[in-house]
Each structure stands twice: as structure tokens, then as C-alpha cells.
């Protein structure tokens, strides 16, 4: 049986919404001059936001207090033409009252005098990315503490690249000052009778 061809998305809105769903983001259109905001469907669904959120003030009220200064500074820098586009990562309060992470970007449209009158951009939920980054950072901190605690030191040999990494404790223990070592450098320090 032949399949019925699927009609392509209509130009404009439908195609745009499909693209935003594909990248898991929502878009906004901020009429800066008149203080009005239009949020796409994705802002409500992807970012788990309540439908009651309609204005720039509604959004701003959901930003974590510790992140507001950076958010405001990033917007101001863009409006003053110090940055090519607005971009900021920050925490926000979702519909379920949990704190999540957003990455927001935008580009201002300007009037003849160069004043920002409108900003169009996208917002995505990056909570999982931030969780992974935090777990990696904590893992690296644990590894750094473990290598510091090891009196003899720790080494890692990248056989393919022929590079030997020594922890700071290992450098101190063996009195090595250089940062980069090769297996040849290491072997040169072994007593000839012990080498075999």
C-alpha cells in the first residue's frame, strides 16, 4: 500500500514552531517600547511555565534573586550596543515551583536613533546540562583532592599520544619541575640495573 504524502508545514508560524520544538526552545518577541511580550507555545511547554505569564515583569519575577543582577547587566549591555546579542544563563522558578536553569538569547531591533525598541530571541531549559556540568565539576574536585592526598602521587600515561601526566604530588615526590613528560623522559630516570 502506498503511503499518503505528508504535507509540508505551512510557511511562517507552523514551520517556525516545528523548528523550535526540534531544538527544544521557545521564542519571545518583546516590544520594549510598549512593555508588551509575546511568548511562543514552547516557552510554556519546554520551560514548564504557567499560562498566566504574559508580561516582561511576569518573567523577571521568576528569575532567581541571585541571578537578576547578571540578567539585567546582560540586557543593558546589549541595549547599549556593547554586545552583538543578549545572552544569559540563569535560574528561574518553573510552574511546579522548582528552580530550573534557562539559557536566553536575543537580538534587539533598533529605531533610527539606535535605541532598542524590540527584542526577539529564544529561551531553552538547560537544567540537565547544568546538572551534568555540576556533577563533572564535583568529580574533578574529588579527583583533585584525591591526587593531592596521595603522598606518592598519581600518573596517567596517554599511550597513543606518548604523554605522561604527573600529579603535583608526584612532581614533588620525584622532584620534577617540568609540566610535560614523555615515557622516554621517565625511562631516562630509572637506574639501568632496574630498567629490565
Short mmCIF file of C-alpha atoms in Angstrom, two decimals:
data_model
loop_
_atom_site.label_atom_id
_atom_site.label_comp_id
_atom_site.label_asym_id
_atom_site.label_seq_id
_atom_site.Cartn_x
_atom_site.Cartn_y
_atom_site.Cartn_z
CA UNK A 1 0.00 0.00 0.00
CA UNK A 2 1.25 3.44 -0.90
CA UNK A 3 1.58 5.97 1.87
CA UNK A 4 -0.23 9.22 1.61
CA UNK A 5 2.31 12.05 1.24
CA UNK A 6 2.67 14.26 4.29
CA UNK A 7 2.00 17.90 3.55
CA UNK A 8 4.94 20.17 4.40
CA UNK A 9 4.43 22.63 7.25
CA UNK A 10 2.89 25.90 6.19
CA UNK A 11 5.27 28.79 5.71
CA UNK A 12 5.68 31.03 8.70
CA UNK A 13 4.23 30.09 12.06
CA UNK A 14 3.81 26.32 11.76
CA UNK A 15 7.27 25.75 10.31
CA UNK A 16 8.79 28.05 12.91
CA UNK A 17 7.06 26.26 15.80
CA UNK A 18 8.22 22.89 14.41
CA UNK A 19 11.83 24.13 14.29
CA UNK A 20 11.61 25.41 17.86
CA UNK A 21 10.23 22.06 19.05
CA UNK A 22 13.14 20.33 17.32
CA UNK A 23 15.70 22.37 19.27
CA UNK A 24 13.60 22.25 22.46
CA UNK A 25 13.30 26.01 22.88
CA UNK A 26 10.62 28.65 22.96
CA UNK A 27 10.75 32.09 21.41
CA UNK A 28 9.70 35.50 22.55
CA UNK A 29 9.04 38.85 20.92
CA UNK A 30 9.48 41.71 23.38
CA UNK A 31 8.02 45.08 22.41
CA UNK A 32 10.43 47.04 24.61
CA UNK A 33 8.98 50.44 23.73
CA UNK A 34 5.44 49.48 24.83
CA UNK A 35 6.29 46.88 27.51
CA UNK A 36 4.46 44.03 25.80
CA UNK A 37 5.64 40.45 25.36
CA UNK A 38 4.60 37.59 23.12
CA UNK A 39 5.68 34.09 24.15
CA UNK A 40 5.51 31.13 21.80
CA UNK A 41 3.88 27.88 22.88
CA UNK A 42 7.36 26.46 23.53
CA UNK A 43 8.02 28.91 26.35
CA UNK A 44 5.10 27.47 28.27
CA UNK A 45 5.75 23.81 27.47
CA UNK A 46 9.54 23.49 27.25
CA UNK A 47 10.21 25.74 30.23
CA UNK A 48 7.26 24.48 32.31
CA UNK A 49 5.82 27.97 32.74
CA UNK A 50 2.24 28.88 33.73
CA UNK A 51 -0.08 30.33 31.10
CA UNK A 52 -0.62 33.31 33.39
CA UNK A 53 2.85 34.56 32.47
CA UNK A 54 2.25 37.28 29.87
CA UNK A 55 4.49 40.30 30.51
CA UNK A 56 8.24 41.01 30.84
CA UNK A 57 7.62 41.68 34.56
CA UNK A 58 5.99 38.22 34.92
CA UNK A 59 9.13 36.60 33.54
CA UNK A 60 11.54 38.76 35.54
CA UNK A 61 9.68 37.90 38.77
CA UNK A 62 10.53 34.21 38.18
CA UNK A 63 14.31 34.76 37.89
CA UNK A 64 16.35 33.69 40.92
CA UNK A 65 17.28 36.76 43.03
CA UNK A 66 20.98 35.84 42.90
CA UNK A 67 20.88 35.85 39.07
CA UNK A 68 18.91 39.07 38.50
CA UNK A 69 21.97 41.35 38.50
CA UNK A 70 23.70 39.32 35.76
CA UNK A 71 20.44 39.14 33.76
CA UNK A 72 19.87 42.90 33.95
CA UNK A 73 23.52 43.64 33.15
CA UNK A 74 23.43 41.40 30.06
CA UNK A 75 20.26 43.08 28.74
CA UNK A 76 21.62 46.57 29.42
CA UNK A 77 24.94 45.77 27.72
CA UNK A 78 23.08 44.63 24.61
CA UNK A 79 20.74 47.62 24.60
CA UNK A 80 23.79 49.90 24.86
CA UNK A 81 25.36 48.07 21.87
CA UNK A 82 28.21 46.66 23.94
CA UNK A 83 27.33 43.12 22.84
CA UNK A 84 26.22 41.78 19.48
CA UNK A 85 23.38 39.89 21.13
CA UNK A 86 21.87 39.33 24.56
CA UNK A 87 22.80 36.02 26.15
CA UNK A 88 22.42 34.87 29.73
CA UNK A 89 22.18 31.63 31.74
CA UNK A 90 20.15 31.91 34.94
CA UNK A 91 17.87 30.04 37.30
CA UNK A 92 14.11 30.52 37.16
CA UNK A 93 11.09 29.31 39.08
CA UNK A 94 9.04 26.82 37.00
CA UNK A 95 5.33 26.13 37.23
CA UNK A 96 5.90 23.37 39.82
CA UNK A 97 7.86 25.89 41.98
CA UNK A 98 11.19 24.13 41.34
CA UNK A 99 14.30 26.08 40.35
CA UNK A 100 15.43 25.27 36.82
CA UNK A 101 18.11 26.71 34.50
CA UNK A 102 17.40 28.73 31.36
CA UNK A 103 19.63 29.94 28.56
CA UNK A 104 18.13 33.02 26.95
CA UNK A 105 19.35 34.78 23.82
CA UNK A 106 18.02 37.77 21.94
CA UNK A 107 18.77 40.42 19.36
CA UNK A 108 17.43 43.96 19.59
CA UNK A 109 15.73 45.74 16.73
CA UNK A 110 16.54 49.45 16.87
CA UNK A 111 14.94 52.68 15.74
CA UNK A 112 16.67 55.30 13.56
CA UNK A 113 18.48 56.69 16.62
CA UNK A 114 19.82 53.24 17.56
CA UNK A 115 17.54 52.75 20.57
CA UNK A 116 16.34 49.20 21.24
CA UNK A 117 12.61 49.15 20.58
CA UNK A 118 12.08 45.40 20.27
CA UNK A 119 13.98 42.22 21.11
CA UNK A 120 13.37 38.83 19.56
CA UNK A 121 15.01 35.72 20.88
CA UNK A 122 14.83 32.21 22.24
CA UNK A 123 14.77 30.57 25.66
CA UNK A 124 15.68 26.97 26.41
CA UNK A 125 15.72 24.86 29.55
CA UNK A 126 19.33 23.82 30.25
CA UNK A 127 18.72 22.25 33.67
CA UNK A 128 20.08 18.85 32.61
CA UNK A 129 23.19 20.45 31.08
CA UNK A 130 23.83 22.36 34.32
CA UNK A 131 23.29 19.20 36.37
CA UNK A 132 25.88 17.33 34.28
CA UNK A 133 28.31 20.29 34.47
CA UNK A 134 27.94 20.37 38.27
CA UNK A 135 28.46 16.61 38.57
CA UNK A 136 31.58 16.87 36.40
CA UNK A 137 32.91 19.78 38.46
CA UNK A 138 32.34 17.85 41.71
CA UNK A 139 34.02 14.79 40.22
CA UNK A 140 37.02 16.87 39.16
CA UNK A 141 37.21 18.40 42.65
CA UNK A 142 37.14 14.93 44.24
CA UNK A 143 39.85 13.77 41.83
CA UNK A 144 41.98 16.84 42.63
CA UNK A 145 41.60 16.20 46.38
CA UNK A 146 42.43 12.52 45.95
CA UNK A 147 45.55 13.26 43.90
CA UNK A 148 46.63 15.88 46.45
CA UNK A 149 46.13 13.41 49.31
CA UNK A 150 48.17 10.68 47.61
CA UNK A 151 51.68 11.11 49.02
CA UNK A 152 53.43 9.18 46.29
CA UNK A 153 51.47 10.95 43.57
CA UNK A 154 49.44 9.73 40.63
CA UNK A 155 50.35 9.41 36.97
CA UNK A 156 48.41 8.94 33.77
CA UNK A 157 50.07 7.69 30.62
CA UNK A 158 48.40 8.53 27.30
CA UNK A 159 49.98 5.72 25.27
CA UNK A 160 48.58 6.92 21.95
CA UNK A 161 49.92 10.48 22.34
CA UNK A 162 53.09 9.41 24.16
CA UNK A 163 52.41 11.86 27.01
CA UNK A 164 52.79 11.22 30.70
CA UNK A 165 50.74 13.29 33.17
CA UNK A 166 52.03 13.55 36.75
CA UNK A 167 50.01 14.95 39.64
CA UNK A 168 51.54 17.80 41.67
CA UNK A 169 52.29 15.33 44.48
CA UNK A 170 54.16 13.07 42.03
CA UNK A 171 56.19 16.02 40.72
CA UNK A 172 57.13 16.96 44.28
CA UNK A 173 57.88 13.36 45.26
CA UNK A 174 60.20 12.79 42.29
CA UNK A 175 61.47 16.42 42.22
CA UNK A 176 60.32 17.06 38.63
CA UNK A 177 59.78 20.69 37.66
CA UNK A 178 58.50 20.35 34.09
CA UNK A 179 54.81 20.11 33.20
CA UNK A 180 55.09 17.81 30.16
CA UNK A 181 56.71 14.40 30.34
CA UNK A 182 57.10 11.58 27.87
CA UNK A 183 57.72 7.92 28.66
CA UNK A 184 61.27 8.46 27.36
CA UNK A 185 61.80 11.21 29.99
CA UNK A 186 60.57 8.84 32.68
CA UNK A 187 62.66 5.89 31.50
CA UNK A 188 65.81 8.05 31.47
CA UNK A 189 65.45 8.48 35.24
CA UNK A 190 65.28 4.76 36.03
CA UNK A 191 68.52 3.14 37.19
CA UNK A 192 69.96 0.98 34.38
CA UNK A 193 70.07 -2.12 36.64
CA UNK A 194 66.35 -1.70 37.47
CA UNK A 195 65.17 -0.93 33.96
CA UNK A 196 64.76 -4.56 32.73
#
